[in-house]
C-alpha cells in the first residue's frame, strides 16, 4: 500500500490530476498519531472521487512499468492535497502488522528501493538521486527519504517522504511531491511546523 501511494503520487503528473482552486488553509488533526497541522490553502484537499481517479491512474502507470499488477488497498482515509498536476502532498496513517510486514525499517528500505527503481524505469535517460536520513519534528524522529528526478532541462521532480511507526503500531506517512521549489518549501515548512501529542 505504501509503495502504491508514494509512487502513484510521484507518477501522477504524467497521467494528469484535476487542478483545484485555492482555498483557505485547512487544519488537520489525526488522533491516532497525535498530529495537528495546517495544510496551506495552496494545496486544497482532493474529494474522494478525484482522489480515487488520481491513484487509479498512478496505479495503471506503475503496473505498466513493472509489467505486473499491484493491489491498491482502501484509500478512503488517505488525505491527498494537490496544488496542480506537479505539486502534491499526502498524509496517511494505517495499522502496521509485524506478522505480515516484518521489521518496519526493512519495509521502509524496500519501499524506497521500489520507488527509486520505478523512477529509473519511468525516466531511463534522467539523472535520479536519492538519500535517506533522520529528521526530528516536534520531538518525534522520522525516517526521511528524498528522491530527485531531473525529467528534462526545465523540470525536476522532487519527493520528500517522512515515515514513522508510532508505539500504537500506527504507520504514518507524510510525503511532498513538487516541481515548484517555492510550493515545495511552503508545504515542507507547514509539515515541519506540525505538532504531535506525546
Tab-separated table of C-alpha atoms in Angstrom:
chain	number	residue	atom	x	y	z
A	1	UNK	CA	0.000	0.000	0.000
A	2	UNK	CA	2.732	2.485	0.956
A	3	UNK	CA	4.622	1.792	-2.311
A	4	UNK	CA	1.483	2.311	-4.394
A	5	UNK	CA	0.568	5.565	-2.632
A	6	UNK	CA	4.023	7.108	-2.887
A	7	UNK	CA	4.721	6.015	-6.415
A	8	UNK	CA	1.244	6.906	-7.677
A	9	UNK	CA	1.737	10.335	-6.202
A	10	UNK	CA	5.143	10.685	-7.872
A	11	UNK	CA	3.860	9.464	-11.237
A	12	UNK	CA	0.647	11.438	-11.087
A	13	UNK	CA	1.906	14.430	-13.024
A	14	UNK	CA	2.377	12.344	-16.186
A	15	UNK	CA	-1.128	10.916	-16.005
A	16	UNK	CA	-2.908	14.115	-15.037
A	17	UNK	CA	-4.658	15.210	-11.867
A	18	UNK	CA	-7.556	17.580	-11.605
A	19	UNK	CA	-6.480	21.092	-10.626
A	20	UNK	CA	-8.306	22.652	-7.709
A	21	UNK	CA	-8.975	26.296	-6.938
A	22	UNK	CA	-7.181	27.873	-3.988
A	23	UNK	CA	-8.909	27.552	-0.619
A	24	UNK	CA	-8.031	28.747	2.887
A	25	UNK	CA	-5.560	26.689	4.933
A	26	UNK	CA	-7.055	23.505	6.354
A	27	UNK	CA	-6.386	22.287	9.888
A	28	UNK	CA	-5.735	18.542	10.007
A	29	UNK	CA	-5.992	16.503	13.210
A	30	UNK	CA	-5.076	12.822	13.362
A	31	UNK	CA	-5.730	11.498	16.891
A	32	UNK	CA	-4.128	8.114	16.050
A	33	UNK	CA	-0.666	9.738	15.989
A	34	UNK	CA	-1.429	12.988	17.829
A	35	UNK	CA	-0.885	15.094	14.707
A	36	UNK	CA	-2.146	18.658	14.354
A	37	UNK	CA	-1.096	20.741	11.359
A	38	UNK	CA	-2.398	23.309	8.914
A	39	UNK	CA	-2.124	22.469	5.218
A	40	UNK	CA	-1.587	25.671	3.196
A	41	UNK	CA	-4.536	26.925	1.136
A	42	UNK	CA	-2.422	26.490	-1.994
A	43	UNK	CA	-2.824	22.700	-1.503
A	44	UNK	CA	-6.589	22.014	-1.345
A	45	UNK	CA	-7.746	18.518	-0.397
A	46	UNK	CA	-9.000	16.354	-3.257
A	47	UNK	CA	-12.501	14.961	-2.946
A	48	UNK	CA	-12.949	11.176	-2.731
A	49	UNK	CA	-13.787	10.714	-6.420
A	50	UNK	CA	-10.839	12.776	-7.693
A	51	UNK	CA	-8.503	11.089	-5.204
A	52	UNK	CA	-9.630	7.650	-6.377
A	53	UNK	CA	-9.139	8.671	-10.026
A	54	UNK	CA	-5.670	10.002	-9.248
A	55	UNK	CA	-4.486	6.814	-7.532
A	56	UNK	CA	-6.050	4.580	-10.201
A	57	UNK	CA	-4.188	6.459	-12.958
A	58	UNK	CA	-0.949	6.259	-10.990
A	59	UNK	CA	-1.514	2.555	-10.309
A	60	UNK	CA	-2.023	1.840	-14.025
A	61	UNK	CA	1.279	3.583	-14.783
A	62	UNK	CA	3.044	1.543	-12.072
A	63	UNK	CA	1.540	-1.738	-13.312
A	64	UNK	CA	2.704	-0.951	-16.850
A	65	UNK	CA	6.241	-0.055	-15.756
A	66	UNK	CA	6.620	-3.216	-13.656
A	67	UNK	CA	4.620	-5.457	-16.001
A	68	UNK	CA	2.614	-6.685	-13.020
A	69	UNK	CA	-0.486	-5.876	-11.015
A	70	UNK	CA	-0.216	-4.171	-7.644
A	71	UNK	CA	-3.099	-4.170	-5.201
A	72	UNK	CA	-4.463	-0.759	-4.248
A	73	UNK	CA	-5.918	-1.110	-0.769
A	74	UNK	CA	-8.615	1.074	0.719
A	75	UNK	CA	-7.694	4.730	0.159
A	76	UNK	CA	-10.717	6.265	1.897
A	77	UNK	CA	-8.690	7.555	4.867
A	78	UNK	CA	-5.743	8.802	2.823
A	79	UNK	CA	-5.556	12.601	2.683
A	80	UNK	CA	-4.372	13.856	-0.712
A	81	UNK	CA	-3.817	17.553	-1.371
A	82	UNK	CA	-2.989	18.971	-4.798
A	83	UNK	CA	-1.934	22.416	-5.939
A	84	UNK	CA	-1.796	21.154	-9.528
A	85	UNK	CA	-0.565	18.168	-11.510
A	86	UNK	CA	3.031	18.664	-10.360
A	87	UNK	CA	2.751	19.687	-6.713
A	88	UNK	CA	1.039	17.422	-4.182
A	89	UNK	CA	1.000	16.358	-0.545
A	90	UNK	CA	-0.159	13.119	1.066
A	91	UNK	CA	-0.909	12.194	4.678
A	92	UNK	CA	-1.667	8.610	5.571
A	93	UNK	CA	-1.938	6.632	8.801
A	94	UNK	CA	-2.552	2.893	8.738
A	95	UNK	CA	-2.131	-0.084	11.034
A	96	UNK	CA	1.216	-1.837	10.842
A	97	UNK	CA	1.231	-5.630	11.117
A	98	UNK	CA	4.631	-7.072	12.033
A	99	UNK	CA	3.469	-10.609	11.180
A	100	UNK	CA	2.782	-9.773	7.538
A	101	UNK	CA	5.057	-6.756	7.006
A	102	UNK	CA	8.100	-7.672	9.091
A	103	UNK	CA	10.613	-5.197	10.500
A	104	UNK	CA	9.483	-1.595	9.917
A	105	UNK	CA	12.873	-0.169	8.926
A	106	UNK	CA	13.431	-3.024	6.465
A	107	UNK	CA	9.960	-2.481	4.996
A	108	UNK	CA	10.670	1.241	4.546
A	109	UNK	CA	14.008	0.498	2.858
A	110	UNK	CA	12.276	-1.917	0.488
A	111	UNK	CA	9.594	0.636	-0.398
A	112	UNK	CA	12.215	3.328	-1.002
A	113	UNK	CA	14.140	0.930	-3.249
A	114	UNK	CA	10.973	0.171	-5.248
A	115	UNK	CA	10.157	3.877	-5.604
A	116	UNK	CA	13.694	4.530	-6.857
A	117	UNK	CA	13.578	1.601	-9.314
A	118	UNK	CA	10.190	2.772	-10.587
A	119	UNK	CA	11.549	6.225	-11.349
A	120	UNK	CA	14.547	4.676	-13.144
A	121	UNK	CA	12.121	2.689	-15.305
A	122	UNK	CA	9.947	5.754	-15.866
A	123	UNK	CA	12.840	8.111	-16.724
A	124	UNK	CA	15.676	5.908	-18.019
A	125	UNK	CA	17.598	8.862	-19.512
A	126	UNK	CA	17.187	11.115	-16.492
A	127	UNK	CA	19.521	11.849	-13.605
A	128	UNK	CA	17.904	10.439	-10.452
A	129	UNK	CA	19.361	10.619	-6.971
A	130	UNK	CA	18.072	9.709	-3.550
A	131	UNK	CA	19.101	9.839	0.093
A	132	UNK	CA	17.816	8.521	3.412
A	133	UNK	CA	18.296	10.210	6.761
A	134	UNK	CA	16.513	11.006	10.016
A	135	UNK	CA	14.783	14.236	10.977
A	136	UNK	CA	13.176	15.309	14.230
A	137	UNK	CA	9.908	17.251	14.070
A	138	UNK	CA	8.317	18.374	17.332
A	139	UNK	CA	10.465	15.898	19.232
A	140	UNK	CA	9.470	12.948	17.026
A	141	UNK	CA	12.137	11.169	14.964
A	142	UNK	CA	11.138	10.388	11.372
A	143	UNK	CA	12.819	8.339	8.663
A	144	UNK	CA	13.269	10.800	5.794
A	145	UNK	CA	13.642	9.751	2.159
A	146	UNK	CA	14.389	12.286	-0.580
A	147	UNK	CA	14.301	11.483	-4.296
A	148	UNK	CA	15.018	13.902	-7.153
A	149	UNK	CA	14.409	13.091	-10.819
A	150	UNK	CA	15.570	15.541	-13.476
A	151	UNK	CA	12.883	14.885	-16.089
A	152	UNK	CA	14.241	17.427	-18.584
A	153	UNK	CA	16.118	20.741	-18.628
A	154	UNK	CA	13.072	22.553	-17.239
A	155	UNK	CA	11.541	20.061	-14.796
A	156	UNK	CA	12.960	18.284	-11.761
A	157	UNK	CA	10.503	16.233	-9.723
A	158	UNK	CA	11.241	16.114	-6.010
A	159	UNK	CA	9.777	13.776	-3.411
A	160	UNK	CA	10.358	14.227	0.307
A	161	UNK	CA	8.836	11.434	2.374
A	162	UNK	CA	8.594	11.150	6.165
A	163	UNK	CA	7.823	7.809	7.830
A	164	UNK	CA	7.261	6.879	11.460
A	165	UNK	CA	5.967	3.835	13.282
A	166	UNK	CA	4.289	5.054	16.451
A	167	UNK	CA	4.094	2.975	19.660
A	168	UNK	CA	0.460	2.055	18.945
A	169	UNK	CA	1.639	0.354	15.698
A	170	UNK	CA	0.343	3.205	13.545
A	171	UNK	CA	2.360	3.571	10.359
A	172	UNK	CA	2.433	7.287	9.477
A	173	UNK	CA	3.467	8.776	6.128
A	174	UNK	CA	3.739	12.387	5.024
A	175	UNK	CA	5.051	12.991	1.504
A	176	UNK	CA	5.523	16.095	-0.602
A	177	UNK	CA	5.987	15.818	-4.370
A	178	UNK	CA	6.812	19.014	-6.213
A	179	UNK	CA	8.391	20.676	-9.233
A	180	UNK	CA	7.867	24.223	-7.970
A	181	UNK	CA	10.572	24.957	-5.390
A	182	UNK	CA	8.538	27.667	-3.633
A	183	UNK	CA	5.465	25.444	-3.302
A	184	UNK	CA	7.651	22.593	-2.060
A	185	UNK	CA	9.221	24.844	0.577
A	186	UNK	CA	5.783	26.097	1.634
A	187	UNK	CA	4.415	22.589	2.127
A	188	UNK	CA	7.539	21.293	3.876
A	189	UNK	CA	7.503	24.296	6.211
A	190	UNK	CA	3.857	23.547	7.078
A	191	UNK	CA	4.638	19.905	7.880
A	192	UNK	CA	7.708	20.792	9.925
A	193	UNK	CA	5.507	23.150	11.982
A	194	UNK	CA	3.157	20.240	12.836
A	195	UNK	CA	2.764	19.156	16.443
A	196	UNK	CA	2.499	15.623	17.805
A	197	UNK	CA	0.987	14.953	21.204
A	198	UNK	CA	3.322	12.703	23.153
